[in-house]
Amino acid sequence: MAASTRAPSSLRSAIRQLWKVSPRVQAARAELEAARARASASAQPLYNPELAVDAENADVNRRTAGLSLALDLSGKRRARTAQGEAELRVSEASFTLARREIAARWLKAWSSANLAGRQRELGQRRLTLMQRFDQVAAQRLKVGDISAPERDLAGLALGEAQMQQASLLSGEASAQASLQAIGGAHFTVLPSLPDDLPPAASAIEPRDTESMPELVQAQARLASRDAGVLVARRARIPDPTVSLTGGQVRSGPRTDRVIGVQVAIPLPVLNTGRAEVDAARAEADAAAAGVHAEAQQVQAALQEMQARYTAFRQAAQAFRAGRAGAFEERAALLEKLWRAGEISTSDYLIQLKQSLDTALSGLELESQAWQSWFDYLTAAGRLTDWVDGRSQDDAP
C-alpha cells in the first residue's frame, strides 16, 4: 500500500491503543474466546461411559458391575463440530466488525474534534480583529474620522464576536466529549489532522463483495444454520446404548460367574423431532435470504460512499485552489482599506464576516471530506488495512 494510502503513524498508534482499551472490542474479544471454547466443546464425544455396581444379599447373593456406552452411529458429533466451527467464524467476523466500527466512530469523532479546534482558533483570530477594530474605532471617533453610529457598530461587532467565540468553544468541548466517550480518557495528546486531503477513491481498491466482513459473517451464519439442520436431522436418529455386565452370583455353596450384554434403543414415538428439523430449516432459509440482502446492502453502500467522498474531496480541492480560503490576506486588506477610508465601517464588517464564514465553511468542507473518506474506507472493507498499513494484495 502506497504511503499516501496509509494512516499516519501517530494515528495508527492511537487506533491500536483504542482497540486495546475499548470495552466494545474487549467484549467482542471475550465473545470470540467463548466461541472458540464452544467450538472445542462441540468437537468432543457426545456420550460418556456409565459405570453401574449392583449388590444384593438375599437367598441369592449377587455382586455385579456394568459398563454402558451410547454409540454415536448417526454422525451427531460431526454435525455438531461443523456447527461449532461455523459459529466460530461468525464470532471472528463479529470481532473484525467490532474493531472496524469502533475505529470508524473514533476517527470521525477525531476529525470533528480537530475541526472544532481549528474553528475555535479561527474564531479567536476574529475576536482579536474585532477587539482591535473596536479600539481603533474609538480612537477614530475622538478625532472625528467616523460617526457615533459607526463607533457603536464596531462595539456591536465585538459583542457578536464574543458570543460566537463562546459558541465555538462550546462546540469544541462537545466534540472532545464525544471523542472521549468513544476512546475514554486514554489519549492525552491527540494526533493532528493531516494538512493534505486524503487520496482519491481510485487509490483504494475495494475488497471483493464475498470477502467483505459483513458477507463473511452472513455466510458463516448461513453455514451455521445449515449445520443446525443436519444436527436436528441427526438428533432424530436414536443412538443405541450397549451395556456389558459381569460379576458373580452365590446361592448356598455354589458360586457362578455371570456375563451379560444389553443393547437399548430409544423409540422416537412420542417426540419424533420433526418440528426441530422444520424450525432449523426455516432458520437456514432466513440466513440464506440474509446473505443476499447483505450483499445488496454492501454494494449499495460502497457506491454511495464512493460518490459522496469523490464529491466532497473535489469540492475541498477546489476550495483550496481558489481564493476563498485566503482569510488572513483578505482580513489584512479590508482593515487597510477601512483605515484609509476607502470603505465604510459597515462594508468592512460585512465583508470581514463573509470572509470568516467562508473560511469556517472551508474547514467544515474539509472535515466532511475526511469523514466521508472514513465512510468510504469502511464501505470498501479497507479501513483496518488503512490503519494497519497493510498492502491491498497482502490483506486478508
XYZ file of C-alpha atoms in Angstrom:
396
model
C 0.000 0.000 0.000
C 1.422 3.361 -1.001
C 2.366 5.826 1.715
C -0.471 8.125 0.655
C -2.961 5.337 1.317
C -1.684 4.559 4.815
C -2.775 6.240 8.006
C -0.150 8.497 9.623
C 1.966 6.616 12.140
C 0.642 8.656 15.082
C -2.910 7.839 14.042
C -2.127 4.140 13.659
C -0.706 4.096 17.190
C -3.810 5.823 18.523
C -6.158 3.313 16.891
C -4.142 0.352 18.155
C -4.315 1.793 21.645
C -8.046 2.324 21.182
C -8.502 -1.348 20.269
C -6.726 -2.331 23.480
C -8.816 -0.191 25.823
C -12.223 -0.131 24.122
C -14.898 -2.000 26.142
C -16.707 -2.777 22.881
C -13.650 -4.518 21.451
C -12.914 -6.233 24.749
C -16.461 -7.612 24.810
C -16.131 -8.837 21.223
C -12.805 -10.479 22.079
C -14.395 -12.230 25.059
C -17.227 -13.447 22.830
C -14.653 -14.764 20.397
C -12.876 -16.684 23.133
C -16.211 -18.104 24.248
C -16.944 -19.189 20.674
C -13.577 -20.931 20.494
C -14.389 -22.788 23.698
C -17.834 -23.760 22.376
C -16.301 -24.971 19.107
C -13.863 -27.104 21.081
C -16.701 -28.436 23.205
C -18.800 -29.317 20.159
C -15.980 -31.478 18.837
C -15.923 -33.599 21.979
C -17.662 -37.003 22.108
C -21.355 -36.769 22.917
C -21.543 -39.577 25.422
C -19.515 -40.685 28.407
C -19.458 -44.310 29.591
C -21.541 -45.173 32.641
C -20.421 -47.486 35.413
C -23.034 -49.356 37.457
C -22.328 -51.527 40.521
C -25.031 -53.784 41.889
C -25.013 -55.751 45.143
C -27.837 -57.853 46.586
C -27.990 -60.028 49.686
C -30.930 -62.436 49.791
C -31.456 -66.093 49.156
C -29.112 -65.418 46.283
C -26.172 -63.083 46.817
C -25.415 -61.068 43.725
C -22.362 -58.900 43.024
C -22.158 -57.364 39.537
C -20.542 -54.390 37.792
C -21.667 -52.998 34.467
C -20.305 -50.594 31.912
C -22.563 -48.942 29.335
C -21.927 -46.508 26.481
C -24.237 -44.846 23.980
C -22.837 -45.099 20.454
C -22.978 -42.157 18.066
C -23.685 -44.114 14.905
C -25.611 -41.329 13.132
C -22.830 -38.706 12.967
C -24.165 -36.295 15.587
C -20.652 -35.365 16.676
C -19.584 -34.462 13.130
C -22.682 -32.322 12.678
C -22.127 -30.534 15.994
C -18.473 -29.944 15.117
C -19.415 -28.353 11.794
C -21.929 -26.104 13.535
C -19.406 -25.076 16.192
C -16.784 -24.214 13.589
C -19.311 -22.112 11.665
C -20.331 -20.271 14.840
C -16.646 -19.601 15.492
C -16.349 -17.981 12.055
C -19.391 -15.852 12.894
C -17.689 -14.651 16.084
C -14.423 -13.981 14.241
C -16.284 -11.816 11.726
C -18.111 -10.073 14.581
C -14.780 -9.285 16.214
C -13.471 -7.834 12.943
C -16.605 -5.739 12.564
C -16.362 -4.515 16.165
C -12.783 -3.327 15.640
C -13.762 -1.646 12.398
C -16.842 0.006 13.899
C -15.042 1.456 16.907
C -12.170 2.668 14.710
C -14.561 4.365 12.266
C -16.506 6.050 15.070
C -13.338 7.269 16.749
C -11.806 8.531 13.518
C -14.913 10.531 12.652
C -15.093 11.958 16.159
C -11.371 12.715 15.999
C -11.721 14.643 12.730
C -14.689 16.544 14.192
C -12.635 17.456 17.253
C -9.777 18.647 15.057
C -12.206 20.735 13.014
C -13.690 22.237 16.165
C -10.197 23.175 17.336
C -9.383 24.878 14.038
C -12.705 26.698 14.072
C -12.030 27.883 17.586
C -8.602 29.174 16.528
C -10.153 30.972 13.568
C -12.827 32.391 15.835
C -10.136 33.608 18.216
C -8.492 35.368 15.287
C -11.828 37.049 14.530
C -12.211 38.074 18.178
C -8.726 39.600 18.149
C -9.550 41.539 14.981
C -12.822 42.795 16.446
C -11.106 43.886 19.665
C -8.524 45.825 17.692
C -11.215 47.170 15.401
C -13.201 48.383 18.425
C -10.139 50.139 19.851
C -9.283 51.817 16.549
C -12.918 52.850 16.083
C -12.903 54.524 19.490
C -9.736 56.424 18.600
C -11.099 57.492 15.219
C -14.322 58.727 16.831
C -12.311 61.026 19.070
C -10.632 62.683 16.099
C -13.852 62.793 14.100
C -12.903 60.285 11.374
C -16.062 58.189 11.951
C -19.503 58.919 13.310
C -21.005 57.742 16.589
C -23.269 55.156 14.882
C -20.203 53.655 13.193
C -18.487 53.511 16.569
C -21.494 51.722 18.012
C -21.426 49.319 15.077
C -17.868 48.368 15.983
C -18.915 47.697 19.581
C -21.825 45.552 18.441
C -19.490 43.604 16.164
C -17.176 42.926 19.124
C -20.072 41.685 21.223
C -21.230 39.389 18.447
C -17.701 38.025 18.013
C -17.529 37.270 21.732
C -20.837 35.352 21.616
C -19.786 33.437 18.514
C -16.478 32.552 20.119
C -18.313 31.198 23.153
C -20.391 29.053 20.786
C -17.245 27.732 19.089
C -15.697 26.919 22.477
C -18.862 25.044 23.411
C -18.764 23.149 20.129
C -15.152 22.149 20.703
C -15.951 20.931 24.217
C -18.852 18.875 22.845
C -16.643 17.352 20.152
C -13.977 16.472 22.710
C -16.618 14.899 24.949
C -17.903 12.776 22.057
C -14.364 11.653 21.324
C -13.724 10.810 24.967
C -16.996 8.856 25.143
C -15.645 6.531 22.450
C -11.997 6.257 23.454
C -12.102 7.143 27.124
C -9.529 9.378 28.768
C -6.579 7.356 27.457
C -5.425 9.918 24.886
C -3.762 12.926 26.452
C -2.293 14.130 23.149
C -4.342 13.616 20.011
C -2.817 13.326 16.538
C -3.309 16.369 14.345
C -5.382 16.247 11.206
C -3.001 15.989 8.207
C -2.580 19.140 6.143
C -3.171 17.246 2.890
C -6.521 15.861 1.882
C -6.974 12.069 1.724
C -6.095 10.383 -1.585
C -8.579 9.870 -4.389
C -11.027 6.982 -4.098
C -9.292 5.301 -7.035
C -6.172 4.856 -4.857
C -8.056 2.273 -2.778
C -9.348 -0.857 -4.449
C -12.445 -2.169 -2.662
C -12.479 -5.742 -1.487
C -14.446 -8.344 -3.364
C -18.005 -8.486 -2.134
C -17.560 -12.028 -0.855
C -14.587 -11.015 1.303
C -16.358 -8.091 2.987
C -16.624 -8.715 6.753
C -20.407 -8.370 6.590
C -20.627 -11.038 3.895
C -18.124 -13.273 5.683
C -20.282 -13.071 8.788
C -23.514 -13.691 6.842
C -22.001 -16.679 5.019
C -20.718 -18.130 8.281
C -24.141 -17.659 9.856
C -25.695 -19.476 6.891
C -23.187 -22.320 7.298
C -24.096 -22.498 10.977
C -27.809 -22.672 10.203
C -27.237 -25.360 7.542
C -25.229 -27.335 10.078
C -28.077 -26.812 12.529
C -30.420 -28.527 10.073
C -28.061 -31.502 9.941
C -27.810 -31.546 13.740
C -31.599 -31.605 14.025
C -31.852 -34.414 11.483
C -29.198 -36.457 13.208
C -30.936 -35.891 16.552
C -33.994 -37.692 15.211
C -31.984 -40.879 14.803
C -31.840 -42.774 18.107
C -28.456 -43.926 19.283
C -28.160 -47.411 20.812
C -26.712 -47.948 24.230
C -24.553 -51.032 24.702
C -24.098 -52.372 28.203
C -21.712 -55.071 29.423
C -22.270 -56.574 32.837
C -20.115 -59.056 34.754
C -19.978 -60.461 38.262
C -20.828 -63.460 40.364
C -23.897 -64.976 41.926
C -23.685 -67.115 45.088
C -26.503 -69.444 46.042
C -25.634 -71.535 49.037
C -22.322 -73.290 48.476
C -22.485 -72.671 44.758
C -20.916 -69.629 43.105
C -21.435 -68.816 39.418
C -19.885 -66.168 37.268
C -22.289 -64.167 35.090
C -21.707 -62.044 31.985
C -24.454 -60.075 30.286
C -24.729 -57.907 27.207
C -27.588 -55.488 26.646
C -28.489 -53.216 23.748
C -31.095 -50.493 24.321
C -32.513 -48.208 21.619
C -34.881 -45.292 22.337
C -38.115 -45.366 20.372
C -38.909 -41.945 18.828
C -42.650 -42.395 19.148
C -43.867 -39.566 21.361
C -41.428 -36.974 20.010
C -40.071 -37.604 16.547
C -38.040 -34.393 16.344
C -39.634 -33.309 13.066
C -40.610 -29.902 14.438
C -36.993 -29.161 15.351
C -35.908 -30.011 11.808
C -38.553 -27.726 10.326
C -37.501 -24.882 12.616
C -33.831 -25.347 11.748
C -34.654 -25.417 8.036
C -36.622 -22.174 8.343
C -33.696 -20.523 10.130
C -31.384 -21.665 7.320
C -33.741 -20.181 4.712
C -33.759 -16.881 6.610
C -29.958 -16.908 6.793
C -29.727 -17.531 3.030
C -32.011 -14.564 2.380
C -29.869 -12.525 4.766
C -26.766 -13.255 2.684
C -28.421 -11.860 -0.465
C -29.739 -8.824 1.408
C -26.314 -8.137 2.956
C -24.637 -8.361 -0.455
C -27.039 -5.821 -1.922
C -26.580 -3.501 1.042
C -22.791 -3.710 0.863
C -22.726 -2.910 -2.846
C -25.172 -0.014 -2.469
C -23.236 1.444 0.479
C -19.965 1.249 -1.473
C -21.423 3.124 -4.451
C -22.973 5.765 -2.201
C -19.879 6.365 -0.090
C -17.599 6.464 -3.116
C -19.783 9.092 -4.805
C -20.047 11.170 -1.610
C -16.331 11.059 -0.933
C -15.446 11.992 -4.501
C -17.836 14.960 -4.375
C -16.554 16.266 -1.029
C -12.914 15.781 -1.977
C -13.290 17.590 -5.295
C -15.112 20.453 -3.560
C -12.394 20.707 -0.895
C -9.689 20.693 -3.563
C -11.462 23.459 -5.471
C -11.813 25.478 -2.276
C -8.121 25.166 -1.541
C -7.153 26.077 -5.088
C -9.300 29.228 -5.109
C -9.102 32.488 -3.222
C -11.955 31.597 -0.907
C -9.648 30.213 1.748
C -7.257 33.209 1.969
C -8.862 34.662 5.098
C -5.773 36.277 6.610
C -4.902 38.134 3.401
C -8.430 39.442 2.920
C -8.734 40.459 6.577
C -5.477 42.457 6.371
C -6.552 44.087 3.099
C -10.003 45.017 4.425
C -8.508 46.579 7.560
C -6.069 48.569 5.411
C -8.876 49.859 3.188
C -11.006 50.792 6.204
C -8.180 52.646 7.893
C -7.606 54.535 4.653
C -11.289 55.431 4.497
C -11.831 53.682 1.180
C -14.629 51.504 2.602
C -17.152 52.265 5.301
C -17.362 50.600 8.663
C -20.456 48.652 7.678
C -18.832 47.465 4.437
C -15.749 46.377 6.357
C -17.784 44.366 8.831
C -19.966 42.784 6.153
C -17.001 41.706 4.040
C -14.999 40.522 7.052
C -17.968 38.460 8.253
C -18.367 36.967 4.783
C -14.676 36.108 4.654
C -14.810 34.436 8.059
C -17.964 32.495 7.261
C -16.338 31.270 4.059
C -13.210 30.189 5.928
C -15.291 28.326 8.516
C -17.273 26.663 5.730
C -13.997 25.593 4.150
C -12.944 23.913 7.388
C -16.326 22.204 7.575
C -15.929 21.020 3.982
C -12.520 19.509 4.703
C -13.925 17.780 7.773
C -16.740 16.319 5.664
C -14.149 15.128 3.154
C -12.236 13.328 5.899
C -15.358 11.811 7.424
C -16.606 10.636 4.026
C -13.108 9.157 3.475
C -13.520 7.069 6.600
C -17.003 6.038 5.449
C -15.612 5.048 2.051
C -12.807 3.001 3.614
C -15.398 1.252 5.774
C -17.696 0.535 2.833
C -14.736 -0.676 0.753
C -13.638 -3.057 3.530
C -10.252 -1.307 3.757
C -10.427 0.700 6.974
C -8.373 -1.722 9.072
C -5.943 -2.162 6.157
C -5.507 1.630 6.069
C -4.939 1.727 9.826
C -2.544 -1.240 9.826
C -0.728 -0.047 6.695
C -1.186 -3.423 5.021
C -0.811 -3.877 1.298
C -4.050 -4.440 -0.534
C -2.545 -7.562 -2.083
C -1.473 -8.906 1.306
C -4.643 -8.001 3.174
C -6.759 -10.985 4.080
